[in-house]
XYZ file of C-alpha atoms in Angstrom:
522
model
C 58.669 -1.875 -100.099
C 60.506 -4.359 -102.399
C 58.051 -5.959 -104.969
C 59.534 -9.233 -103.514
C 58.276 -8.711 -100.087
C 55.100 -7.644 -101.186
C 54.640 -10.493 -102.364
C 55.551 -12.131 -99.831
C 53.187 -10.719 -97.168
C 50.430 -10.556 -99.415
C 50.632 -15.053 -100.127
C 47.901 -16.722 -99.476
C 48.849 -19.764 -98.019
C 46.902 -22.976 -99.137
C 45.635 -25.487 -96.210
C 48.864 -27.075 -96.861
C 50.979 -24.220 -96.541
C 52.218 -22.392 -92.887
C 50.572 -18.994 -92.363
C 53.470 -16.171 -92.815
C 52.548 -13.271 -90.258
C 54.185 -10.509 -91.439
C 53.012 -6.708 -91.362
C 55.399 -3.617 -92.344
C 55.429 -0.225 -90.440
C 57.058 -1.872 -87.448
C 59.387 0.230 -85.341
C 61.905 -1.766 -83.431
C 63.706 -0.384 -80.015
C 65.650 -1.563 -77.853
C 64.483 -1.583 -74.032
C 66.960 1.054 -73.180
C 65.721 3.326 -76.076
C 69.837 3.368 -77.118
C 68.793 2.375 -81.077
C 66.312 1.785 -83.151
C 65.252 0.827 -86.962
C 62.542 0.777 -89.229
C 62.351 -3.200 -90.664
C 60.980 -3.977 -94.057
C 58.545 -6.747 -92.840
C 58.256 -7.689 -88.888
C 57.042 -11.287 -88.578
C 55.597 -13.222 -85.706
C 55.201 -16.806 -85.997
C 53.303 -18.874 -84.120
C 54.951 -22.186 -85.101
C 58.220 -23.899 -85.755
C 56.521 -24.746 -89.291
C 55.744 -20.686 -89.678
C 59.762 -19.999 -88.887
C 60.859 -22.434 -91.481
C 58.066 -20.584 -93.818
C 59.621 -17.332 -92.446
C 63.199 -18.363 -93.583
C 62.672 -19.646 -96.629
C 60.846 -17.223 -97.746
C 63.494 -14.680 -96.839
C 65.975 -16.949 -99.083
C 63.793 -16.997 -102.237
C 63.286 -12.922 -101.362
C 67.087 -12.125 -101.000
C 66.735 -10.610 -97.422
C 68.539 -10.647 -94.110
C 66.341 -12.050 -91.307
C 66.866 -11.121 -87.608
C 65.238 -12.487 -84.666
C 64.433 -10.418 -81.503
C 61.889 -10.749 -78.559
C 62.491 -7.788 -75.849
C 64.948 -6.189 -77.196
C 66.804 -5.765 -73.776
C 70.529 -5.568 -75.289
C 70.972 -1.595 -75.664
C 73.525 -2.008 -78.496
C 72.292 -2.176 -82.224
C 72.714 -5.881 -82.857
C 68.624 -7.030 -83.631
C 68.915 -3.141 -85.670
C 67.595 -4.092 -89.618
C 66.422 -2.903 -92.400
C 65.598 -5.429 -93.892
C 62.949 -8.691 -92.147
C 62.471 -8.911 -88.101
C 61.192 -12.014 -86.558
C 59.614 -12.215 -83.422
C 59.146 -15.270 -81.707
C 56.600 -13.793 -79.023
C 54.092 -16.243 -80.352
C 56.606 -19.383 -79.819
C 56.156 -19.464 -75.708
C 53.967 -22.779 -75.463
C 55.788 -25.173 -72.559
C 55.304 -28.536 -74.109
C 56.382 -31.246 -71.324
C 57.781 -31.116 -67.944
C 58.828 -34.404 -66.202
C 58.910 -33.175 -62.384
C 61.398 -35.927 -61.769
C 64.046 -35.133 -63.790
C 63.561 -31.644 -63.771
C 63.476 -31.379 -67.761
C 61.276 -28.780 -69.285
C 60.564 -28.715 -73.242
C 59.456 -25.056 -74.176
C 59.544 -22.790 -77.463
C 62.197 -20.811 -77.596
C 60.184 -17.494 -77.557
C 58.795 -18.333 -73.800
C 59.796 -15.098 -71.416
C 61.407 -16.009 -68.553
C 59.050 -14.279 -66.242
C 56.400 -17.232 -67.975
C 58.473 -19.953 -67.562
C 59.065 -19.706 -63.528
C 55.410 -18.633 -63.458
C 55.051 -22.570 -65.315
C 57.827 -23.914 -63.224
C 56.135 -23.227 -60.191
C 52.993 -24.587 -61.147
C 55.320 -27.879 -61.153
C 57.088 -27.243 -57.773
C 60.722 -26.319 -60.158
C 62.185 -22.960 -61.039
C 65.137 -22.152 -63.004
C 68.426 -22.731 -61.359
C 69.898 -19.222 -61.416
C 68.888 -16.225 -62.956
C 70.205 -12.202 -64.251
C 68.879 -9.533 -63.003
C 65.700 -9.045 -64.861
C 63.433 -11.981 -66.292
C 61.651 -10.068 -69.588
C 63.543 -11.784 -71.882
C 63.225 -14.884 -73.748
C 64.596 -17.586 -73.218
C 66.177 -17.779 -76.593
C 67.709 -14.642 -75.885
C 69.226 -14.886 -72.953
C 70.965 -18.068 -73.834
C 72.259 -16.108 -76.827
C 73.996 -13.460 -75.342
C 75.309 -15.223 -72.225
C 73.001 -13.813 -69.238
C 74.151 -15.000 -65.702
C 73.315 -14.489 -62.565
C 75.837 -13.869 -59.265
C 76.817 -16.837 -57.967
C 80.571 -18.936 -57.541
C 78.064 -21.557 -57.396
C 76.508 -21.159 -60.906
C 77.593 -20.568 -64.514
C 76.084 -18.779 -67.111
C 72.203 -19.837 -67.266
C 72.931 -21.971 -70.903
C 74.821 -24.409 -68.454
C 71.349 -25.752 -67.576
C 70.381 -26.395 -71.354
C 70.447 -29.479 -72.423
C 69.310 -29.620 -76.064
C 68.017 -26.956 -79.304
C 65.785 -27.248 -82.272
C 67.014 -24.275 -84.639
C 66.015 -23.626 -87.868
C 68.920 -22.905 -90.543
C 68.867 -20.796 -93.734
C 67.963 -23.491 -95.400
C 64.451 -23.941 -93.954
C 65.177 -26.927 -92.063
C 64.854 -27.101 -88.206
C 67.386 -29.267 -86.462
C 68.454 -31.032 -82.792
C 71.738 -30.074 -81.007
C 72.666 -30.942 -77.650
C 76.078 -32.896 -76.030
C 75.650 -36.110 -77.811
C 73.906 -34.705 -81.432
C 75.620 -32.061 -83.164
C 78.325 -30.842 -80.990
C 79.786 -28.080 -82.430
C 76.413 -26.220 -83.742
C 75.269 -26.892 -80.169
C 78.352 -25.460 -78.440
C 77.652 -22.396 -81.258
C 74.155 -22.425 -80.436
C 74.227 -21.742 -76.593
C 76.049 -18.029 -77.312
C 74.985 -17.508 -80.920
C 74.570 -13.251 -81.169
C 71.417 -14.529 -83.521
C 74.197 -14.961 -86.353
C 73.490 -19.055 -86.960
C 69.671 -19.148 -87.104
C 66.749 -19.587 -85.252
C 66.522 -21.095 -82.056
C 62.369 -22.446 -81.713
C 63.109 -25.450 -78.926
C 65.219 -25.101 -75.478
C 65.293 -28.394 -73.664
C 66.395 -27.118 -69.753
C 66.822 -28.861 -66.687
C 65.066 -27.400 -64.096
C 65.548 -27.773 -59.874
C 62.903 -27.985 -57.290
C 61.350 -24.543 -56.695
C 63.092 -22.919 -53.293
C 62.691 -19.855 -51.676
C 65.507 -17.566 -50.695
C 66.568 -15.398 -47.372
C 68.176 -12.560 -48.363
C 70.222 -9.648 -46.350
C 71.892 -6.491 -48.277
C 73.552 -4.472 -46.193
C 75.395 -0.696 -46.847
C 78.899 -0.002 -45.862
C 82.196 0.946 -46.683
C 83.933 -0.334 -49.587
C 86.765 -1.265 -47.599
C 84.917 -3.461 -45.530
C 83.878 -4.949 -48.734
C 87.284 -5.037 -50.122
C 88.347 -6.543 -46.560
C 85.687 -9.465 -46.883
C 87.178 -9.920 -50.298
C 90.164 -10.670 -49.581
C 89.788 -12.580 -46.508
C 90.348 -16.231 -48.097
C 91.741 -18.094 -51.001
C 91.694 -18.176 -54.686
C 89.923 -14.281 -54.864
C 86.743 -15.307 -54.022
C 87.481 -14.645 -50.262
C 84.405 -14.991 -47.833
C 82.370 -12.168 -49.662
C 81.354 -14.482 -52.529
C 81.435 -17.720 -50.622
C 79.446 -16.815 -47.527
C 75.975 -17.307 -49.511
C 75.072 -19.449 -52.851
C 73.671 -15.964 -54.246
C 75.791 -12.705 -53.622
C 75.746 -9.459 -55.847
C 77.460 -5.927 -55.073
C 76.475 -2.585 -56.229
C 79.537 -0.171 -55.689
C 79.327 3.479 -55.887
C 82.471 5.281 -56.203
C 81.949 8.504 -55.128
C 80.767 7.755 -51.912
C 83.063 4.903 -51.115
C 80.354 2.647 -49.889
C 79.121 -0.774 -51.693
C 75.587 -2.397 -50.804
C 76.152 -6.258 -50.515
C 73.318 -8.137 -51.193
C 73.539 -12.235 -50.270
C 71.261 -15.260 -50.247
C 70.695 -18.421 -49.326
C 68.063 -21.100 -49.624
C 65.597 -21.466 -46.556
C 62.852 -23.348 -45.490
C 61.302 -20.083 -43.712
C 57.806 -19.164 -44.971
C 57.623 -15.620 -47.157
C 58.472 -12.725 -45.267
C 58.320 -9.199 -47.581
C 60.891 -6.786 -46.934
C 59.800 -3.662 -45.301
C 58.837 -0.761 -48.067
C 60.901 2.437 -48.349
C 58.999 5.196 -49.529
C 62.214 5.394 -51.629
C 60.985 2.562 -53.384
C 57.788 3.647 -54.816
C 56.355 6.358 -57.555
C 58.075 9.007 -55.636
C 61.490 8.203 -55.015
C 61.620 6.804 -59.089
C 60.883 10.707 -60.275
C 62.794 12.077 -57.539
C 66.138 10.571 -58.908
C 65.112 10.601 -62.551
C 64.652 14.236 -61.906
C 67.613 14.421 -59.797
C 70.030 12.820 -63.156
C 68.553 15.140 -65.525
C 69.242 18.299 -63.414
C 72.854 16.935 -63.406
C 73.066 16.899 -67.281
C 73.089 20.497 -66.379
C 75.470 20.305 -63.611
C 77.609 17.202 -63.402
C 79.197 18.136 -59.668
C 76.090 17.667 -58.242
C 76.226 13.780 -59.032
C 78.314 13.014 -55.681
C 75.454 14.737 -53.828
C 72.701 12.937 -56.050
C 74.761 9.330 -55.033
C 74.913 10.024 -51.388
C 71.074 11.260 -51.161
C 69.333 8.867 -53.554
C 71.172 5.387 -52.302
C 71.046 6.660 -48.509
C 67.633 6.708 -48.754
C 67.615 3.653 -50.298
C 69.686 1.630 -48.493
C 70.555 3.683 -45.371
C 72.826 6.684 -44.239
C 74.334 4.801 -41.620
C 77.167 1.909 -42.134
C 75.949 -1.153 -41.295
C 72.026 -0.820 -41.869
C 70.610 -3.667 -43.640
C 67.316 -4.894 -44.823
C 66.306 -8.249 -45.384
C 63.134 -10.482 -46.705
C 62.259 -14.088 -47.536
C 61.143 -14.281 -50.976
C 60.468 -17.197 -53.880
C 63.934 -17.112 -55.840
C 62.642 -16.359 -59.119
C 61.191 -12.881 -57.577
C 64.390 -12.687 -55.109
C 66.705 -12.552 -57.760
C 65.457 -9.884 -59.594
C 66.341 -6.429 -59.758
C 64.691 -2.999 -60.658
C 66.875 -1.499 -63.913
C 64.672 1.681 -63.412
C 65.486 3.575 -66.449
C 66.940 4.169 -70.435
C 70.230 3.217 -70.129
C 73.941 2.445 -71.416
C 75.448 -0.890 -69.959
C 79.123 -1.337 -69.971
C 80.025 -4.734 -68.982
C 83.333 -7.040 -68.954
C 84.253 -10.146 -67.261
C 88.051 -10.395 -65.458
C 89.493 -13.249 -63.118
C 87.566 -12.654 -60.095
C 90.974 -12.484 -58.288
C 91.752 -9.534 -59.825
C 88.539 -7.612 -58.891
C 90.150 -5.636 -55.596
C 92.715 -4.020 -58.069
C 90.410 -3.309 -60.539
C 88.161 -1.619 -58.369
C 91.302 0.186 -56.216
C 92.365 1.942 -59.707
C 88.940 2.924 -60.828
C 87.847 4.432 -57.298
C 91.330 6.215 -57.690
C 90.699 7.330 -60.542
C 87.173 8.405 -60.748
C 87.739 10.264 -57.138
C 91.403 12.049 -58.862
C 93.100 10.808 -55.130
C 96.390 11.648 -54.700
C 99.347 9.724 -52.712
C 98.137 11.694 -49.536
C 94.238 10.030 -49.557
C 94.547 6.386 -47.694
C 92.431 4.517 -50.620
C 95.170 5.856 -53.385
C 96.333 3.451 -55.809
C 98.248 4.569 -59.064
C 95.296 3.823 -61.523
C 97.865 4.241 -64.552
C 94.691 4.768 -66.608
C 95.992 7.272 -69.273
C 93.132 9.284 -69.588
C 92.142 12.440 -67.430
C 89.004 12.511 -65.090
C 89.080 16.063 -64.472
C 85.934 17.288 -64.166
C 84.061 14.115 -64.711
C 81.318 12.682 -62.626
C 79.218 9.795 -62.774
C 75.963 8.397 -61.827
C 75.488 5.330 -61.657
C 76.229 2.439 -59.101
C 79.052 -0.055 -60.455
C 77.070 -3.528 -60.182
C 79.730 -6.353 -59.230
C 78.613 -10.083 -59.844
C 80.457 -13.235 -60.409
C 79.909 -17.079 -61.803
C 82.265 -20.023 -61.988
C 81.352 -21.505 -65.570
C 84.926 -23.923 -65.102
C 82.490 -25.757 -62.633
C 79.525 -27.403 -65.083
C 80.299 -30.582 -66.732
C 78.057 -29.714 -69.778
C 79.724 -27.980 -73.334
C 80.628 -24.758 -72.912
C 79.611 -21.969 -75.049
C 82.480 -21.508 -78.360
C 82.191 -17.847 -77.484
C 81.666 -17.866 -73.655
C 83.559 -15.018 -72.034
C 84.186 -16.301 -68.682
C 87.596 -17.112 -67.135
C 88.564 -20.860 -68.391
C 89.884 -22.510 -65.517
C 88.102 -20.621 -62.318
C 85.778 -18.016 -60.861
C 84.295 -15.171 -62.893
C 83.955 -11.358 -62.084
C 81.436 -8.917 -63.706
C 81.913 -5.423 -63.738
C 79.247 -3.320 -65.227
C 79.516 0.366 -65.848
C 75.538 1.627 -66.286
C 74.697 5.126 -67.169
C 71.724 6.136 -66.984
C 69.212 8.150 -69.614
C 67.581 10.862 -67.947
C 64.241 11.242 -69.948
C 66.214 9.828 -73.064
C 69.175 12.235 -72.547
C 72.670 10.644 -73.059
C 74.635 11.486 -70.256
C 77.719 13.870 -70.679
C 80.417 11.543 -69.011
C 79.596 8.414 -71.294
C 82.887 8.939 -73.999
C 85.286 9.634 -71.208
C 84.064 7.218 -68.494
C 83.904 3.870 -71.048
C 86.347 4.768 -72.565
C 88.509 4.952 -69.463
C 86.775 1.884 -68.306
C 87.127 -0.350 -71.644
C 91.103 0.481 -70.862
C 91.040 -0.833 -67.166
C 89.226 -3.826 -67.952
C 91.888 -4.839 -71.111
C 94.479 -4.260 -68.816
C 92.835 -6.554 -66.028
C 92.505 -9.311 -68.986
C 89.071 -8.603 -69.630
C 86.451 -9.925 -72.492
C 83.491 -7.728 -73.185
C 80.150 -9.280 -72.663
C 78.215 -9.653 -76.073
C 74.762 -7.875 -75.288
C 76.197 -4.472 -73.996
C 77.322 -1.404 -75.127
C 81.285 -1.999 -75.667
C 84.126 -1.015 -78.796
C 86.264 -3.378 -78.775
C 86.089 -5.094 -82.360
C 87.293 -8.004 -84.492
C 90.816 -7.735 -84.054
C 90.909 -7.487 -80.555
C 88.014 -10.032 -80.261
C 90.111 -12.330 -82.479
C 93.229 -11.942 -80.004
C 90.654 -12.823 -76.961
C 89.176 -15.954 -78.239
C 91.347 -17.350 -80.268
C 90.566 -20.503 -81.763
C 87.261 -20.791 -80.075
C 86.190 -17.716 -82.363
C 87.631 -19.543 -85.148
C 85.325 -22.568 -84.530
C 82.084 -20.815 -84.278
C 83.003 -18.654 -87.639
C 83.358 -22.175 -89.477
C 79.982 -23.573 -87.279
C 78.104 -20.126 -88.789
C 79.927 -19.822 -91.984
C 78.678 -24.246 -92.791
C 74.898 -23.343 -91.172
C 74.439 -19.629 -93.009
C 77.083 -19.480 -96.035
C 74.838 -16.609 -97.376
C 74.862 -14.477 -94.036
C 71.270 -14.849 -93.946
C 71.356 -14.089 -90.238
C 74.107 -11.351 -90.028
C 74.403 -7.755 -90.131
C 76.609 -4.802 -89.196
C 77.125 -5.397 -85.917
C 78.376 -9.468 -86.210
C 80.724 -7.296 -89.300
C 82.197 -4.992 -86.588
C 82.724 -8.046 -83.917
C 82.533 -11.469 -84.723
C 83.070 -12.249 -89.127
C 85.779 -12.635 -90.573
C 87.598 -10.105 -92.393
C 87.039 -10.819 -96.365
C 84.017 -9.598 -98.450
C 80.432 -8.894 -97.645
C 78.310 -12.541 -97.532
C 75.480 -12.313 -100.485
C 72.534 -11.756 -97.799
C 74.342 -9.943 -95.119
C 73.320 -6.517 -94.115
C 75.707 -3.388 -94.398
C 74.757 -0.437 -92.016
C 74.914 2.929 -94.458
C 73.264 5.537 -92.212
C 72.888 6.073 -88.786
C 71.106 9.357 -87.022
C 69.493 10.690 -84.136
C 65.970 9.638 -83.711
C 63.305 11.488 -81.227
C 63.375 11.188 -77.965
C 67.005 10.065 -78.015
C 68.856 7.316 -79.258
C 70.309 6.224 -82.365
C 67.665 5.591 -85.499
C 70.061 2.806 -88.149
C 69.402 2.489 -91.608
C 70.546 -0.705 -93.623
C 70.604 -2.289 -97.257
C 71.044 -5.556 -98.200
């Protein structure tokens, strides 16, 4: 360890002075197991005076500082070398005014804690993702949303920051007070500084009856279709409505909700849904490591026991929202996910079921896919998972780098693949890359947290002159690159020469049990 870091850790801080909790030996992964790193010194403050310890600190030492809480985004951007800060110990809620719905909280609060406190106060979040382990912090900085035409991305509900800068001071941003950092802040990859304060406007708590039924994907497509604008009455029929599609069986599960006055009613239990259907597929995906061909088979078993053989069968339950929105992500994985015009989403899904399947002229769903890449031979896993916002609708800032569609409704298309016991599955390089083609020709941006290639030139040509205005936000609140690293290098920076704190990637190698182990310098 650096003599400078040593020191460091081993301060001791006078009555006068923060405590810095630091300890080395740390070994950061992500939640899908997809990377991991070895950092010089992981901290976990406990205050916003600890952070601004934390950062200075990290300026007098020369070293790159990177905050993470769960770690949920599979690619390598919280990967360091160098000092990790954790802001588990920031999840205090410090006021909640029932009748305005705001709620002051640190930024490190998870999200599963927050409804759990929202409740307590008869609110809960507005919308939600799919899972609530993150913090808050982090999934306002890699713009999480939910599926609704009804609802943004969740930072719409944000009302103000407190982030500390490289400099070691903490300061306010919201609409009225520092625009620009604000509108940086809400989708800021961790490259401006530390978020410690979320100021969020919370709704009365409501409960939710949902219905998710199996059935063709035409009669999906149909439903689609059937109305204006692309939204058609598939993703107007409920406030909340999400898709799973799985190509190689031609069906799509659609899952929609809407608020109810109706007291709890659980959904009845599959077996499917326990210990033993969870081995029985995880099993099931690493036998087809082995032998791909079998994956059709493993779809059509797995998700008819699921959901139902049969078209048409449905289950249904009346649940709080903040558990009704959630969803199971079951295993190590590889996420793949871009947003298009939500208009567009038919003919996107058309080519890639064409595609995937190799149909010819003579099959009734063929489309010409004109995806220049073969699929011979290649099979996938994985249900497609289809969701959708309308982020044109809020009246607060938008996000500099917010990759939803300007001026209407949003569609998300995410590729998973899942990890069989850590094992990276065979089709990944063919099937992303395949799919990273259909979505730029749809007009697609990537979204920031998942596993994508496209990099800074073709991020440049996408955003424009709102990626212009968060480089000169970062570049005025960081000049140093105190908070920046290989992966903001690949996407997001400038091209020109390497900032005086930012962290170069030099080595990069398997690590056990799968994954990708990164090794950095300053």
């Amino acid at each position: 360890m650096h003599p400078a870091a040593v020191a460091a850790m081993n301060e001791a801080p006078s009555s006068s002075v923060a405590p810095f909790r630091a300890r080395p030996g740390h070994v950061h992964r992500t939640w899908a197991g997809t990377f991991s790193s070895l950092p010089e010194l992981y901290i976990q403050p406990e205050t916003v005076a600890e952070v601004e310890r934390a950062v200075s600190l990290a300026r007098l030492c020369r070293r790159r500082l990177v905050t993470t809480g769960c770690g949920h985004s599979p690619s390598h951007l919280t990967c360091t070398s160098s000092w990790m800060l954790n802001l588990d110990g920031l999840r205090a809620v410090h006021s909640v005014d029932p009748a305005t719905g705001l709620v002051v909280m640190d930024a490190g609060i998870r999200l599963h804690a927050l409804c759990a406190e929202l409740d307590r106060h008869g609110l809960a979040m507005p919308n939600l993702g799919s899972i609530n382990e993150q913090s808050i912090a982090g999934a306002i900085a890699t713009g999480t949303h939910g599926s609704s035409v009804a609802h943004g991305l969740m930072s719409e509900d944000v009302v103000a920051l407190r982030v500390t800068l490289a400099d070691g001071r903490t300061v306010a941003c919201s609409a009225e007070t520092n625009t620009d950092l604000f509108r940086a802040a809400l989708l800021s990859l961790g490259a401006l500084g530390v978020v410690v304060e979320v100021t969020l406007r919370a709704v009365p708590a409501f409960t939710l009856r949902w219905r998710q039924t199996i059935d063709s994907d035409r009669k999906m497509l149909s439903a689609w279709e059937d109305g204006v604008g692309g939204a058609g009455s598939l993703w107007t029929q409920s406030e909340f409505v999400r898709v799973w599609w799985f190509p190689h069986t031609r069906r799509a599960v659609v899952w929609q909700a809407d608020k109810t006055e109706e007291p709890p009613r659980e959904p009845r239990k599959s077996y499917y849904d326990g210990a033993l259907g969870y081995y029985v597929y995880h099993n099931l995906l690493w036998l087809a490591q082995f032998a791909p061909r079998i994956l059709p088979w493993v779809e059509r078993f797995v998700f008819g026991m699921q959901y139902g053989f049969a078209d048409g069968s449905a289950t249904s339950g009346v649940q709080p929202g903040a558990h009704a929105l959630l969803m199971n992500c079951l295993y190590s994985q590889f996420v793949n996910e871009w947003a298009i015009p939500l208009a567009k989403g038919p003919e996107a899904l058309r080519r890639l079921r064409s595609w995937l399947n190799r149909l010819t002229p003579a099959d009734p769903d063929y489309v010409p896919h004109n995806i220049p890449f073969s699929a011979e031979g290649l099979y996938v896993h994985a249900p497609v998972e289809v969701r959708v916002s309308d982020t044109s609708l809020t009246q607060a800032p938008r996000p500099l780098l917010d990759p939803t569609v300007e001026d209407g409704p949003t569609l998300y298309l995410n590729a998973t693949l899942y990890r069989p016991y850590g094992r990276d599955p065979p089709c990944r390089g063919r099937y992303y890359e395949a799919f990273e083609w259909l979505m730029r020709d749809m007009g697609g941006r990537p979204h920031w947290a998942k596993n994508f290639e496209a990099g800074r030139a073709e991020l440049e040509a996408l955003y424009g002159e709102r990626l212009d205005a968060f480089r000169r936000v970062r570049d005025e609140v960081d000049p140093e690159g105190m908070f920046v690293g290989a992966w903001h290098r690949e996407k997001v920076l400038a091209e020109g020469a390497k900032l005086p704190l930012e962290e170069a990637e030099t080595a990069r190698g398997a690590m056990a049990g799968g994954g990708l182990m990164t090794h950095g310098q300053v």
